[in-house]
Every structure is written in structure tokens, then in C-alpha cells.
Coordinates of C-alpha atoms and ligand atoms in Angstrom, one line a residue:
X1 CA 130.2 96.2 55.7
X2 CA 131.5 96.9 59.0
X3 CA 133.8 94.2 60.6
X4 CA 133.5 93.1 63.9
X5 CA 137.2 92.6 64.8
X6 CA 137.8 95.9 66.3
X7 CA 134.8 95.2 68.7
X8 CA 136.0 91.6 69.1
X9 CA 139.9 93.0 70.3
X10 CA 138.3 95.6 72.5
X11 CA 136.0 93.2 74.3
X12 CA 138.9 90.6 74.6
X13 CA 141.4 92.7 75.8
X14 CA 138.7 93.8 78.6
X15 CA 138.3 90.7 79.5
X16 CA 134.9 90.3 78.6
X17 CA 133.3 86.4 78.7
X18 CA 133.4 84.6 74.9
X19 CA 129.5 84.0 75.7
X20 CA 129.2 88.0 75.4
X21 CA 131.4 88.8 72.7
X22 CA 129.3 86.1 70.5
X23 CA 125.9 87.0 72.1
X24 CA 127.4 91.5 71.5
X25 CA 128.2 89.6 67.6
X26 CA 125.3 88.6 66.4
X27 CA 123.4 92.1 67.8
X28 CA 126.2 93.9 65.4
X29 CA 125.3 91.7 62.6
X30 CA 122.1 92.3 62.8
X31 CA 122.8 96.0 63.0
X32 CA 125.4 96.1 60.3
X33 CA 123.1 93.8 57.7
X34 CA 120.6 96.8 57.8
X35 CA 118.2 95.9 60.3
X36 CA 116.0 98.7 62.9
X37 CA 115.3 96.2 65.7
X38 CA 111.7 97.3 64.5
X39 CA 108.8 94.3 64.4
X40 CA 106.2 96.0 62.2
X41 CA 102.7 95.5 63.1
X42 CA 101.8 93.8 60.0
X43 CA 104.3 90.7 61.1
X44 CA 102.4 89.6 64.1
X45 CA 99.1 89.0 65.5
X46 CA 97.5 89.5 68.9
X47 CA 97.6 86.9 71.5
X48 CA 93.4 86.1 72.1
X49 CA 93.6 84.6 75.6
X50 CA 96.0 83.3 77.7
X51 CA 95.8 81.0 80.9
X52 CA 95.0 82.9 84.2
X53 CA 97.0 81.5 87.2
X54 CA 94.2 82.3 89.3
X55 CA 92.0 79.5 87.3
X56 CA 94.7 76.7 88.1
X57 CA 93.7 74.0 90.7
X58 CA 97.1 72.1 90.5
X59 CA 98.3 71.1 94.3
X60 CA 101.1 73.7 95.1
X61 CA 104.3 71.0 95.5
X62 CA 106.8 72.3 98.0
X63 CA 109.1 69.6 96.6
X64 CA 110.1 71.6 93.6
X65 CA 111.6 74.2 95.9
X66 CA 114.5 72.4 96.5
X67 CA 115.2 72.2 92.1
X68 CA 114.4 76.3 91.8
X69 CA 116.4 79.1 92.0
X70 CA 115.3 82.8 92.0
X71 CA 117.2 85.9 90.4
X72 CA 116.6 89.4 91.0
X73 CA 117.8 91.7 88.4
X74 CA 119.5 94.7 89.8
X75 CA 122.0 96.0 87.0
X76 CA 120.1 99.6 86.5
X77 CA 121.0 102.4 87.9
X78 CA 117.6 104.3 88.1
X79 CA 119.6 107.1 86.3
X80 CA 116.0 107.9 84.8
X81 CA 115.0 108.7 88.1
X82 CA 118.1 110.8 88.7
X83 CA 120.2 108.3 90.8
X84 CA 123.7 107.1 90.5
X85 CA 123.4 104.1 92.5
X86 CA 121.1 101.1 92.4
X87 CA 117.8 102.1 91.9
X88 CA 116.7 99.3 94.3
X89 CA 118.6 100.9 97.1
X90 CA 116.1 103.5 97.1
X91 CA 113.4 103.6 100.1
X92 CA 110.4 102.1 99.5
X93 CA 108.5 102.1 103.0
X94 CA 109.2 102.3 106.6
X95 CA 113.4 103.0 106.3
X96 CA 113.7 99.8 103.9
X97 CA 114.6 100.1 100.7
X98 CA 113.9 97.6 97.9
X99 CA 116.7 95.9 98.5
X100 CA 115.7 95.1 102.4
X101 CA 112.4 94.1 101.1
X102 CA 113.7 91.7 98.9
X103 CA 115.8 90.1 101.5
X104 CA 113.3 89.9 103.7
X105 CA 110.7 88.1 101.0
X106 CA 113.8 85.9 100.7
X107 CA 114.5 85.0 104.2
X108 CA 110.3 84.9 104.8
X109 CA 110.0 82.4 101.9
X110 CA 112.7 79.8 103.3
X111 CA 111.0 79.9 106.8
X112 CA 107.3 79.1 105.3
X113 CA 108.6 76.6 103.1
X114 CA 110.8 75.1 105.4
X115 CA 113.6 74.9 102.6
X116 CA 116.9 76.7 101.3
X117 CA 115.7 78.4 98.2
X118 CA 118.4 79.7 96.6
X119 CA 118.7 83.0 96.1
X120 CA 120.9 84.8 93.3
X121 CA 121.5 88.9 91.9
X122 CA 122.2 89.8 88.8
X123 CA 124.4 93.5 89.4
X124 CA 126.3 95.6 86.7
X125 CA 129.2 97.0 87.0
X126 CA 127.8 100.3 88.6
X127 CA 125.6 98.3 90.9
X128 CA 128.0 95.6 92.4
X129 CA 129.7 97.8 95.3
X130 CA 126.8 99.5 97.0
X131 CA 124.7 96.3 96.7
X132 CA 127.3 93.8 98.2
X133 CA 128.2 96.3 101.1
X134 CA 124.8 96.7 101.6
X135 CA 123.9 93.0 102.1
X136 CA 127.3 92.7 103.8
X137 CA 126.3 95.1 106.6
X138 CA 122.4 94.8 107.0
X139 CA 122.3 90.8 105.8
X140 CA 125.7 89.0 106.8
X141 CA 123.8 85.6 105.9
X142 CA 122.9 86.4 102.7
X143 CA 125.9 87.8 102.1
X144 CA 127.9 84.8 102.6
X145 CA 126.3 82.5 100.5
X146 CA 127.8 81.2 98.0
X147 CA 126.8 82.3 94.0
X148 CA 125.0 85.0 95.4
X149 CA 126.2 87.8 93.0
X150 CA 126.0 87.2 89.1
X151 CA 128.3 89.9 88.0
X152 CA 126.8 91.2 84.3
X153 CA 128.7 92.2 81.1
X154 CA 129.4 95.3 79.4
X155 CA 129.6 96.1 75.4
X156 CA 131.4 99.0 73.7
X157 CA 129.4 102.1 72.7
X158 CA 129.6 101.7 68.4
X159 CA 130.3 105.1 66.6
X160 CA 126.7 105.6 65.1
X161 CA 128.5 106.1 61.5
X162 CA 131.7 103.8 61.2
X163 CA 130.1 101.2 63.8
X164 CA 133.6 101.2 65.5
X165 CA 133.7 100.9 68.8
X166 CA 133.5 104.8 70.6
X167 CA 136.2 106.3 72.2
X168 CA 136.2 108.9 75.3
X169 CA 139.4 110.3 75.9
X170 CA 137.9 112.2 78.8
X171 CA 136.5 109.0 80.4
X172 CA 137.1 105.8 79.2
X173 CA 134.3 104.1 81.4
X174 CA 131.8 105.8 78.5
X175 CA 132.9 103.7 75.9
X176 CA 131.0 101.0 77.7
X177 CA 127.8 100.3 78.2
X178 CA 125.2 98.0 80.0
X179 CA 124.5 95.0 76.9
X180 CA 120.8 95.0 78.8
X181 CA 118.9 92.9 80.4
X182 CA 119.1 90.3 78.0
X183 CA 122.3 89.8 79.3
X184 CA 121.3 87.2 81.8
X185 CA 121.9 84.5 79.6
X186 CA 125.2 85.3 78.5
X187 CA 126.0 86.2 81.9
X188 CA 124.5 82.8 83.3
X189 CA 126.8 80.8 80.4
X190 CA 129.8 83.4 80.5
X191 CA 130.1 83.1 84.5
X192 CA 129.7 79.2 84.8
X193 CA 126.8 79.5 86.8
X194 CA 124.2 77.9 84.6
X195 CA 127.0 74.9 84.6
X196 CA 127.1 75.1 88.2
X197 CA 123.3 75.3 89.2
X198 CA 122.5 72.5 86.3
X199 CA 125.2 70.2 88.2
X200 CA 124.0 71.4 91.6
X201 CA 120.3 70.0 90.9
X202 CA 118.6 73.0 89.8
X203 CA 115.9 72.6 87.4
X204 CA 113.5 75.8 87.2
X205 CA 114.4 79.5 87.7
X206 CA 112.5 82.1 88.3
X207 CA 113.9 86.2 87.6
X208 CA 112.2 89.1 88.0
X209 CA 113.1 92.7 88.2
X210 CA 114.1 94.2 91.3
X211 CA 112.1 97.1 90.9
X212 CA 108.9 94.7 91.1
X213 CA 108.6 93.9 94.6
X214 CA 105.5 92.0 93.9
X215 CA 107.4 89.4 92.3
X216 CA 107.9 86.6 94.9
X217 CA 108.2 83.3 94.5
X218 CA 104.9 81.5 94.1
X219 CA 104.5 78.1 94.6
X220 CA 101.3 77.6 92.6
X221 CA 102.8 79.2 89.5
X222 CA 105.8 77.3 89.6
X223 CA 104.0 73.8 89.9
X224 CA 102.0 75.1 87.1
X225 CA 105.1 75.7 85.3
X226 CA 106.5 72.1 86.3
X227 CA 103.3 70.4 85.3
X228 CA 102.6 71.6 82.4
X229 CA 106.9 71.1 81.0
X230 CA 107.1 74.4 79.3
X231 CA 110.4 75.8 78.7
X232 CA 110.3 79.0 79.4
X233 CA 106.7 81.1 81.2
X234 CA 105.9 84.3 80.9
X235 CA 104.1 86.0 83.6
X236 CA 101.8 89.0 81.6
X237 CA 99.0 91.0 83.1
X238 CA 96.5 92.8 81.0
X239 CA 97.1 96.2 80.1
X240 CA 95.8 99.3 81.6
X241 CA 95.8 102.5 80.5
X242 CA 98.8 102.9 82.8
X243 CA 101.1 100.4 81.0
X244 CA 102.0 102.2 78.2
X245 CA 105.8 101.2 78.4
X246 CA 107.4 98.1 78.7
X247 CA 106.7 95.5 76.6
X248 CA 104.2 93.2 75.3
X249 CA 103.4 89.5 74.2
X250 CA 102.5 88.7 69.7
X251 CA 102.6 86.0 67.8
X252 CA 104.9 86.1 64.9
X253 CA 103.0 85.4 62.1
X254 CA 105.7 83.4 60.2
X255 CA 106.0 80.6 62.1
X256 CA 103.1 81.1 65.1
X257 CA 105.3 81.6 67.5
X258 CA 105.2 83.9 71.3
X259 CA 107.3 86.8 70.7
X260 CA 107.9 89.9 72.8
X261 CA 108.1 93.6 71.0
X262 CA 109.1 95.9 73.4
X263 CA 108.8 99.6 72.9
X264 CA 111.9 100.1 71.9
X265 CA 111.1 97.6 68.7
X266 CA 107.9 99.6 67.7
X267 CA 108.5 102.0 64.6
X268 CA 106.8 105.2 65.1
X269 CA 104.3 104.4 62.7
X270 CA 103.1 101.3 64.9
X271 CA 103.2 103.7 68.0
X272 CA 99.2 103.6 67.6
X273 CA 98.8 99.7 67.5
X274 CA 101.5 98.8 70.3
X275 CA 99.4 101.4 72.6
X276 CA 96.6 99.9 71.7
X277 CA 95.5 98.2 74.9
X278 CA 92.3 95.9 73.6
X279 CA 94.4 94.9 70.7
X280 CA 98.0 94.0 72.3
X281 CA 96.1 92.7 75.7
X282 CA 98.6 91.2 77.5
X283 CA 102.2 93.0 78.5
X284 CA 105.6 91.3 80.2
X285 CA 105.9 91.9 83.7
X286 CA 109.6 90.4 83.1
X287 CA 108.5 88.4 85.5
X288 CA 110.1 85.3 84.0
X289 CA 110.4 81.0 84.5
X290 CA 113.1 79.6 83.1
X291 CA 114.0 75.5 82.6
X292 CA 117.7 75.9 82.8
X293 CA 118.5 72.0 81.4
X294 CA 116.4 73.7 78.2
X295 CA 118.4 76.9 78.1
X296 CA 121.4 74.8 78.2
X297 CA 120.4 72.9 75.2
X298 CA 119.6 76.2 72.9
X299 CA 122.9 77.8 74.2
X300 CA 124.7 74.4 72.6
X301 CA 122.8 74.5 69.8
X302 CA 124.1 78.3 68.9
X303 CA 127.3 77.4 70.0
X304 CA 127.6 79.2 73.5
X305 CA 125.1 82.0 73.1
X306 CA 121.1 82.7 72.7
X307 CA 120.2 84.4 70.1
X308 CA 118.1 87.5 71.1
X309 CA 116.5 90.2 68.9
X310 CA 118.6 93.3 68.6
X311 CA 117.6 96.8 70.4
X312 CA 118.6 100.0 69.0
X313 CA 119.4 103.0 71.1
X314 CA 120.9 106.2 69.6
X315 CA 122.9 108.0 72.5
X316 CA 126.1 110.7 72.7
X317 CA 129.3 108.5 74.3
X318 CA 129.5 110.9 77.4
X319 CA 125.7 111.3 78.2
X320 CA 126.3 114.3 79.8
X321 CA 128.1 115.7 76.7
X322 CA 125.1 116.3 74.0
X323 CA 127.8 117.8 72.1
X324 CA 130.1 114.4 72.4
X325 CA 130.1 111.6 69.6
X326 CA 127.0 110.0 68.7
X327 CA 127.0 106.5 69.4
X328 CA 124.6 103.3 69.0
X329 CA 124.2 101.3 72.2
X330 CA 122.8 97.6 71.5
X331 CA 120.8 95.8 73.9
X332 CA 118.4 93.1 74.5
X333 CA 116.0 91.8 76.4
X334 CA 115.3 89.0 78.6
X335 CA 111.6 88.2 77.8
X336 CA 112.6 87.9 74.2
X337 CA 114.2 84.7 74.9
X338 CA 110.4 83.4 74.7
X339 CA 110.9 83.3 70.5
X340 CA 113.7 80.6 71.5
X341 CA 112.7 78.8 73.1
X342 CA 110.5 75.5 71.6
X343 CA 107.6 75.1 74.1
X344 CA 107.4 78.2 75.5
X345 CA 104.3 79.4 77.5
X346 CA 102.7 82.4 79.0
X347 CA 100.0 83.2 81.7
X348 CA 98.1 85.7 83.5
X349 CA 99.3 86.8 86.8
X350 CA 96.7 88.7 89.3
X351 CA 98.0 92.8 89.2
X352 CA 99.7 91.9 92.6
X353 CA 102.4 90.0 91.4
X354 CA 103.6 93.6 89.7
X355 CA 103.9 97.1 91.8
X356 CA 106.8 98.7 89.4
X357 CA 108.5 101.8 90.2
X358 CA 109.6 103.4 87.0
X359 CA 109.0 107.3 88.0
X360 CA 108.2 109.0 90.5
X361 CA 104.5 108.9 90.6
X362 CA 105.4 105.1 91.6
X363 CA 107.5 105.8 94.6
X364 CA 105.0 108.3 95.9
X365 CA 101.8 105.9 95.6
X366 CA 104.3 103.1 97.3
X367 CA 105.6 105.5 100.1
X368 CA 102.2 106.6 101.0
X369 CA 99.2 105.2 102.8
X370 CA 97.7 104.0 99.5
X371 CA 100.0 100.4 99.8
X372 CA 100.7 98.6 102.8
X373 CA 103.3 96.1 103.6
X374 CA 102.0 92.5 104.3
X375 CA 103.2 89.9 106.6
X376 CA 105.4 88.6 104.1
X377 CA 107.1 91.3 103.3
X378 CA 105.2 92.2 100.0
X379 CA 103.5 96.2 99.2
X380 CA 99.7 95.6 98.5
X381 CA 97.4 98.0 97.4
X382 CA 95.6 99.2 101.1
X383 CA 92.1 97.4 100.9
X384 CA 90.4 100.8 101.9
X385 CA 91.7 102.2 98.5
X386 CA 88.8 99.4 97.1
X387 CA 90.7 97.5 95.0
X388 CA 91.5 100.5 92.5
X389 CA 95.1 102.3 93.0
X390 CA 95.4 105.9 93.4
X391 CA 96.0 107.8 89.6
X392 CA 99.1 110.2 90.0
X393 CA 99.8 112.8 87.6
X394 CA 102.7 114.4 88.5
X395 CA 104.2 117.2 87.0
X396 CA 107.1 115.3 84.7
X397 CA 109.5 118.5 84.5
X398 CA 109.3 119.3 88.2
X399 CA 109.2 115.9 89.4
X400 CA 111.6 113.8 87.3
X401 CA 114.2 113.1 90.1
X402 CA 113.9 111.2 93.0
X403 CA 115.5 114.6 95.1
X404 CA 113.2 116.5 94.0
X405 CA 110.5 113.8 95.4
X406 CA 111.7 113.8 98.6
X407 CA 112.4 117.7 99.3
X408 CA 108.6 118.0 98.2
X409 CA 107.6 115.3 100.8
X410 CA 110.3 116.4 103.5
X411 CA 107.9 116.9 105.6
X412 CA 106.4 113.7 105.4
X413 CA 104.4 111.8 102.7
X414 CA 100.9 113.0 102.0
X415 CA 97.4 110.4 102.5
X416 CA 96.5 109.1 99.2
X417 CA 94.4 106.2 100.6
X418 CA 90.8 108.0 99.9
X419 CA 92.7 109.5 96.7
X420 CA 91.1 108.6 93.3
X421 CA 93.3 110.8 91.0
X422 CA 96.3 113.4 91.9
X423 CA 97.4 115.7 89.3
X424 CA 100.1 118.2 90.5
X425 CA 101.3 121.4 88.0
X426 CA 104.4 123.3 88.9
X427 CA 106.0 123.2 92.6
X428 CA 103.8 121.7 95.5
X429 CA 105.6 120.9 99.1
X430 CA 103.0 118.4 100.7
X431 CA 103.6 116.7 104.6
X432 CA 101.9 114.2 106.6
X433 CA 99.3 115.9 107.2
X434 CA 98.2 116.1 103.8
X435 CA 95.5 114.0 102.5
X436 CA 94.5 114.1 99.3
X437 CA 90.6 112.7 98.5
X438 CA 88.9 112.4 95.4
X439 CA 90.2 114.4 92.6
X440 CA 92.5 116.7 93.2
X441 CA 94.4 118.8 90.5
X442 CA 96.8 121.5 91.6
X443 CA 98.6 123.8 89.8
X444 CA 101.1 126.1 90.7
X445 CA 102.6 128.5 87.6
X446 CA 104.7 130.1 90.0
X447 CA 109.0 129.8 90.0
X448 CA 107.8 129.6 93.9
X449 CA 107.6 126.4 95.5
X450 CA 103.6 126.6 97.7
X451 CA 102.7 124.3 100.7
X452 CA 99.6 122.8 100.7
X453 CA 98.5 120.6 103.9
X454 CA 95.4 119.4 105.6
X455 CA 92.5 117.5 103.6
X456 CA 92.3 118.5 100.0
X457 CA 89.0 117.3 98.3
X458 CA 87.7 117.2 94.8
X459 CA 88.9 120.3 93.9
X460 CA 90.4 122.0 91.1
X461 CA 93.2 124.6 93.3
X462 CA 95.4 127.1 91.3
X463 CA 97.8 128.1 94.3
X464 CA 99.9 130.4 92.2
X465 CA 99.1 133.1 93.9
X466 CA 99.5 132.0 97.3
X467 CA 102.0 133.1 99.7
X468 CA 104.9 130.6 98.9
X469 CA 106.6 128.1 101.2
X470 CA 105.6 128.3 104.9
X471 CA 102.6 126.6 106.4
X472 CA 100.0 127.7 103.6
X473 CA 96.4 127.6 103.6
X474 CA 95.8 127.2 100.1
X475 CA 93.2 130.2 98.3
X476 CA 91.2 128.1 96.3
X477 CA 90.9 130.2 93.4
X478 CA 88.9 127.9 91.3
X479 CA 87.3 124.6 93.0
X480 CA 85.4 122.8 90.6
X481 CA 85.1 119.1 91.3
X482 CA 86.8 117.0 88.6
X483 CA 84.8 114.1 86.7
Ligands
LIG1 N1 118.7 95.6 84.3 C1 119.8 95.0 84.5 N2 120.8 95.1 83.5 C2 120.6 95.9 82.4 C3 119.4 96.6 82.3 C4 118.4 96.4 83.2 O1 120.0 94.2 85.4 O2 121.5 96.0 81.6 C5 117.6 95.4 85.3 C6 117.2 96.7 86.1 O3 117.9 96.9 87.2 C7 115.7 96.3 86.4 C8 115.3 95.4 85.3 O4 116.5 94.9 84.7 O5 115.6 95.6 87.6 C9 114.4 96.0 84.3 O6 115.0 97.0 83.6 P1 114.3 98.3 83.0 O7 115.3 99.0 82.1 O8 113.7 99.0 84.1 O9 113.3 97.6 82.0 P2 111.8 98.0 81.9 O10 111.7 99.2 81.1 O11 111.1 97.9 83.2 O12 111.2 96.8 80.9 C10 111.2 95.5 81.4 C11 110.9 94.6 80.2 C12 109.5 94.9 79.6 C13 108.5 94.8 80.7 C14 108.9 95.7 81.9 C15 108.0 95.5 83.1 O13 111.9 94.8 79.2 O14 109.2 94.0 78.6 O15 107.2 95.1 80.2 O16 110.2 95.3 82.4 O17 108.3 96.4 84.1

């Protein structure tokens, strides 16, 4: 069997926290003793109901404020979206960028509640520079306070035969890798922080992606979560056909307990029961409560770590390189922690508390008319879109990267408040003065890039044949209005 030593040497002479090294161990282990990460369908069983947050009368107490701590996770790089810098640097709306929007929730929050709350990023490696300058130069005050940046770990790329740790002669910063988001904890533990916020008074934390601008800090949810003494809350919605990814919420059938599978632990042959959306009803928003005193006393009970279910991902070292050595990466995630902890809970948030941007149909639906901004600093679905957001359908090959987003909407982002469904084939350039209504599909087989502006209703446009770029008056060739 594989050792871990060489792992063990490599993390140590990087200076890598012990809380890492033993959380990166027991991942090996598990890898190494045989296991696929995989939780087959036949070992759990669908949560039935769950509490919805909108059904709970408790009186909001602002008094908890002062005990509660909120973390935004920011160690991703949006490299799925074609970026190589913090995805949540991206614009959202009006020149800010998630980022700005987060500070401003954060700043917003402490004047309504009159208190300090303390505020907290996890960055990566790749994320600390740009997102520290940034708050150094838009948000001085922020930036001065103190604990503000959680710096996360990294974990060696393993050779995918030897389970060795890779090497990269060409670039030695691709024999690491992010451990995940599941990190947090060892990162908490590995940094002193969890030490320092338990001695500082701080009882209850609350972390959330930083791609989920929805996730603020709500005071009703977290007296819930006070009130009712469960160690750790999970905030699910229920699935839509839209939430294919991501993970959702099971009960292990061994011992009863919540557990999360994400869809990275599915095996292909459960592909149809983890998509299933009336059977596995409930999904992680990773928007997450934490009781830090009971973290504390599973990490001493494992002996400086928590351990998390292993996550499998098969990869080349230099990911640009398909030709370069194949290598495991090992990961976990955060939600998982719900299997450790004793007491654990989970509830149903309304839709609001999760506006995700994971592609670019996202960013384009956020950036347009289709959500608004509220007072407090929050994108809400526009009320004259009726409660139902826009569907957008675009082209995955063409549309992939967040450049190739904006030089389509250079000219401004298109109206997709009246918008029930967008589908876009091929290369479309759109401006402001597009407005999309109804259902619109649009096709373009052409290697040109076509313009289409002005109102576009419930049709069925090929524009392949137009004249390409320029101010185009789209030919429809075949208008059929779309069920
Ligand atoms: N992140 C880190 N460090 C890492 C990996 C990720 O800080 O090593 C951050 C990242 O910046 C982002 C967040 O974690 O803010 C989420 O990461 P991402 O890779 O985008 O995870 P998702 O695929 O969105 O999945 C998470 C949960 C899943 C849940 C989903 C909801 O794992 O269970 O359904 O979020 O969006």
C-alpha cells in the first residue's frame, strides 16, 4: 500500500499547517484503502421534509450578533468560467463586482443592526493578492480589520498510479492544488483562528459562498439556529430542474444520519437517482451555520482534524498539458461536515437566499434587467419577471468564457425582464437595446458572429444567413412561437 511519508515530507517542508497534513492523511487513506469517494444509492435514503425558515415565528434576537461571525468563501478562481483571478472579482451589476457587493451587504448589515459583526474571507493562494488590494483600495476599513483574511491550504497533486506526490519540472506551482472547500476547517484549526474567535466570544458562524450573493446574514435563521442548539444547519432549497449540480442532502441508512453526496460522489450508475429531483428534494446551497465551541470538540476528538468524506478528481499535473502526467487531486467539501457533527440540522431557505453564478447564463440573467439590486445591497429577481426567472440556454461551446460574454454584450446587456426562455445557437452579438420576450431561440450556424437588436418575440430566428456583424435586422427565416 502506498505510504504517506513522501506526501507528509513534501507538505512539511512547504510549510503546510499539521491540521492539513492530518485532514490531506486521512483523504489518502481513504484513497489508498480502495475507496471511489462514491455513496451508492442503495446506502441512503431521501430526506421526506424538512423545516422551512419561512414557517418559523421565533423573535429575531439581535443579541446573538454580537456571538456570530460570517465567512465568505473566495478560494476559486472561476477558471471554469475562463478567469485567472477571483471569480468574485467579476462584475455583477452597475461597475461592482461581487466582491463590492459583499462589502456593501457587510457594511449595510452593521448599520441596521447597530452592531460590529465580524466579518471574515476564506482566499487561496491564487485569490489572496487581487482580493486584499482590492479591499485595500475600494474598502480601507474593512481592510484593516483585524482576522479579516483566512489564508487556505494547498495539497500535492498524487501520481494517479504510484500515489506519490506529482512533480512538474516546468512549473512547480502545479504540483499543488486547492484541498477544496472543505478546507475551512483545517484552515480555521491550522490558522489559530477557531482558537481565537472561541476565546474572542464567538459562538455561531455562518459561511457561504462568495458566488451566492443571496447569502446574507439573516437574523431570523440564526435565532432559529440558536434556539433550537443544533450543531451545525444546513440551509437547502428544493430542487429545480435547474439544480442539476451541486450537491444534495440523504440520510445514511447505517446509522440515520444527514449526509451530503455531492456530484462528484455519485457513480455513473446513480447519475439517474441523484438527478432525480422529486426523489433527492432538497440540495446544499453551502450556505452553512456552524457552532464553533462544537467544531472545537470534534476536531479534539480526531486529534486536530475533521474527518471529511474523500473527493476524487482525475486531472493531468499541468492542466494545460493533456499530454502531462496524470494525477489524482483530493478534495472535500464543507457541507459534508453535516455527517460529523452529533445534532446536526437542516432547513429550507426561500430561493432568495441563493442567486449562484456558475456559468455564464448566470452572469447574463444577473447583469440584465431580469434582477435588481435592493436597498441592502442584495440581486432579487425584478418583481415584473412574476416571480419566475428568466430560462437561459446559452450556447455552452460559444459561451463558456466570461470574454466571450462580454464581447457579445459589448454593446450593452440585452432586456430579459419580459423573457420567459432564451436559447442562443452559434455567435449572437446582442446591445441594450435588445429585449428578448417570450421565447426566443436563435440560431446562428455561421463561423460569423450576427447582431440582433430591438424586441425579439416568441420566435424561432435562424440568422445564419444574415449579413454578419453590423447593425442587423434579423431575416426571420423561420418564426414559429415556441411552447
Ligand atoms: N472555494 C474555496 N476553496 C476551494 C474550492 C472552492 O474557497 O478550494 C470556494 C469558491 O470560491 C466558491 C465556493 O467555495 O465561493 C464554492 O465552490 P465551488 O467549487 O463553486 O462549489 P460548487 O460547485 O458551487 O458546490 C458547492 C457545494 C455544493 C452546493 C453548491 C451550491 O459543494 O454542495 O450544492 O456549492 O452552489
Amino acid at each position: 500500500m502506498a505510504s504517506f511519508e513522501p506526501c507528509r515530507a513534501k507538505m512539511v517542508a512547504e510549510g503546510i499547517a499539521q491540521s492539513a497534513i492530518s485532514a490531506f492523511e486521512s483523504s489518502f487513506n481513504s484513497l489508498v484503502s480502495g475507496n471511489t469517494g462514491f455513496i451508492p444509492e442503495s446506502t441512503i435514503t431521501p430526506v421526506p421534509e424538512l423545516v422551512h425558515t419561512d414557517s418559523i415565528s421565533a423573535e429575531p434576537n439581535a443579541a446573538l450578533l454580537s456571538q456570530t461571525v460570517v465567512l465568505k468563501l473566495n478560494g476559486g478562481l472561476g477558471t471554469g468560467m475562463g478567469l485567472d483571478k477571483a471569480k468574485s472579482l467579476l462584475e455583477v451589476k452597475n461597475g461592482d463586482t461581487f466582491l463590492d457587493l459583499t462589502a456593501k451587504q457587510v457594511m449595510c448589515m452593521r448599520k441596521e443592526f447597530g452592531q460590529k459583526v465580524k466579518f471574515m474571507l476564506m482566499n487561496s493562494f491564487s485569490t489572496s493578492e487581487d482580493t486584499l488590494d482590492f479591499f485595500r483600495t475600494k474598502y480601507p476599513n474593512i481592510a484593516a480589520e483585524n482576522g479579516l483574511e483566512m489564508l487556505q491550504n494547498k495539497v500535492p497533486k498524487l501520481d494517479a498510479t504510484t500515489f506519490e506526490p506529482a512533480t512538474c519540472a516546468s512549473d512547480p506551482n502545479n504540483e499543488w492544488c486547492p484541498p477544496g472547500h472543505g478546507d475551512l476547517y483545517a484552515a480555521l484549526i491550522g490558522s489559530g483562528s477557531l482558537a481565537a474567535l472561541i476565546e474572542g466570544g464567538y459562538k455561531y458562524m455562518f459561511v457561504s459562498n462568495s458566488d451566492n450573493l443571496g447569502a446574507t446574514l439573516d437574523l431570523k435563521i440564526l435565532t432559529h439556529f440558536a434556539t433550537t442548539e443544533a450543531s451545525f444547519m444546513m440551509e437547502c432549497c428544493e430542487r429545480t430542474e435547474n439544480d442539476k449540480k451541486g450537491g444534495h442532502l440523504a440520510i445514511r441508512n447505517s446509522d440515520n444520519h444527514l449526509i451530503l453526496r455531492e456530484s462528484a460522489m455519485c457513480a455513473a450508475e446513480d447519475e439517474p437517482a441523484f438527478q432525480d429531483i422529486t426523489k433527492h428534494r432538497f440540495f446544499n446551497t453551502n450556505n452553512l451555520w456552524i457552532r464553533l465551541d462544537k467544531l472545537q470538540e470534534i476536531v479534539d476528538k480526531f486529534g486536530g482534524f475533521i474527518p471529511l468524506p474523500m473527493i476524487m478528481n482525475s486531472k493531468t499535473v499541468d492542466p494545460k498539458d493533456d499530454s502531462s502526467q496524470k494525477v489524482i487531486q483530493l478534495e472535500t467539501a464543507m457541507g459534508a461536515a453535516i455527517e460529523c457533527f452529533d445534532g446536526a440540522s437542516a432547513v429550507v431557505v426561500p430561493r432568495t437566499r441563493f442567486a449562484p453564478v456558475k456559468k455564464c447564463d448566470d452572469l447574463l440573467l444577473l447583469r440584465s434587467d431580469a434582477y435588481i439590486i435592493t436597498e441592502d445591497f442584495r440581486p432579487v429577481l425584478n418583481p415584473a419577471c412574476g416571480g419566475v426567472a428568466p430560462i437561459i440556454a446559452l450556447d455552452s461551446k460559444k459561451y463558456k468564457l466570461v470574454g466571450a460574454l462580454e464581447e457579445a454584450t459589448s454593446g450593452g446587456v440585452p432586456s430579459l425582464v419580459n423573457c420567459k426562455r432564451l436559447a442562443i445557437k452559434g455567435s449572437i452579438r446582442m446591445n441594450r437595446s435588445t429585449r428578448f420576450v417570450g421565447n426566443v431561440s436563435i440560431t446562428n450556424t455561421s463561423d460569423e458572429s450576427k447582431f440582433v437588436t430591438g424586441k425579439i418575440e416568441d420566435v424561432d430566428l435562424d440568422v445564419s444567413d444574415a449579413v454578419g456583424l453590423g447593425a442587423l435586422k434579423p431575416t426571420v427565416v423561420k418564426s414559429s412561437p415556441i411552447s
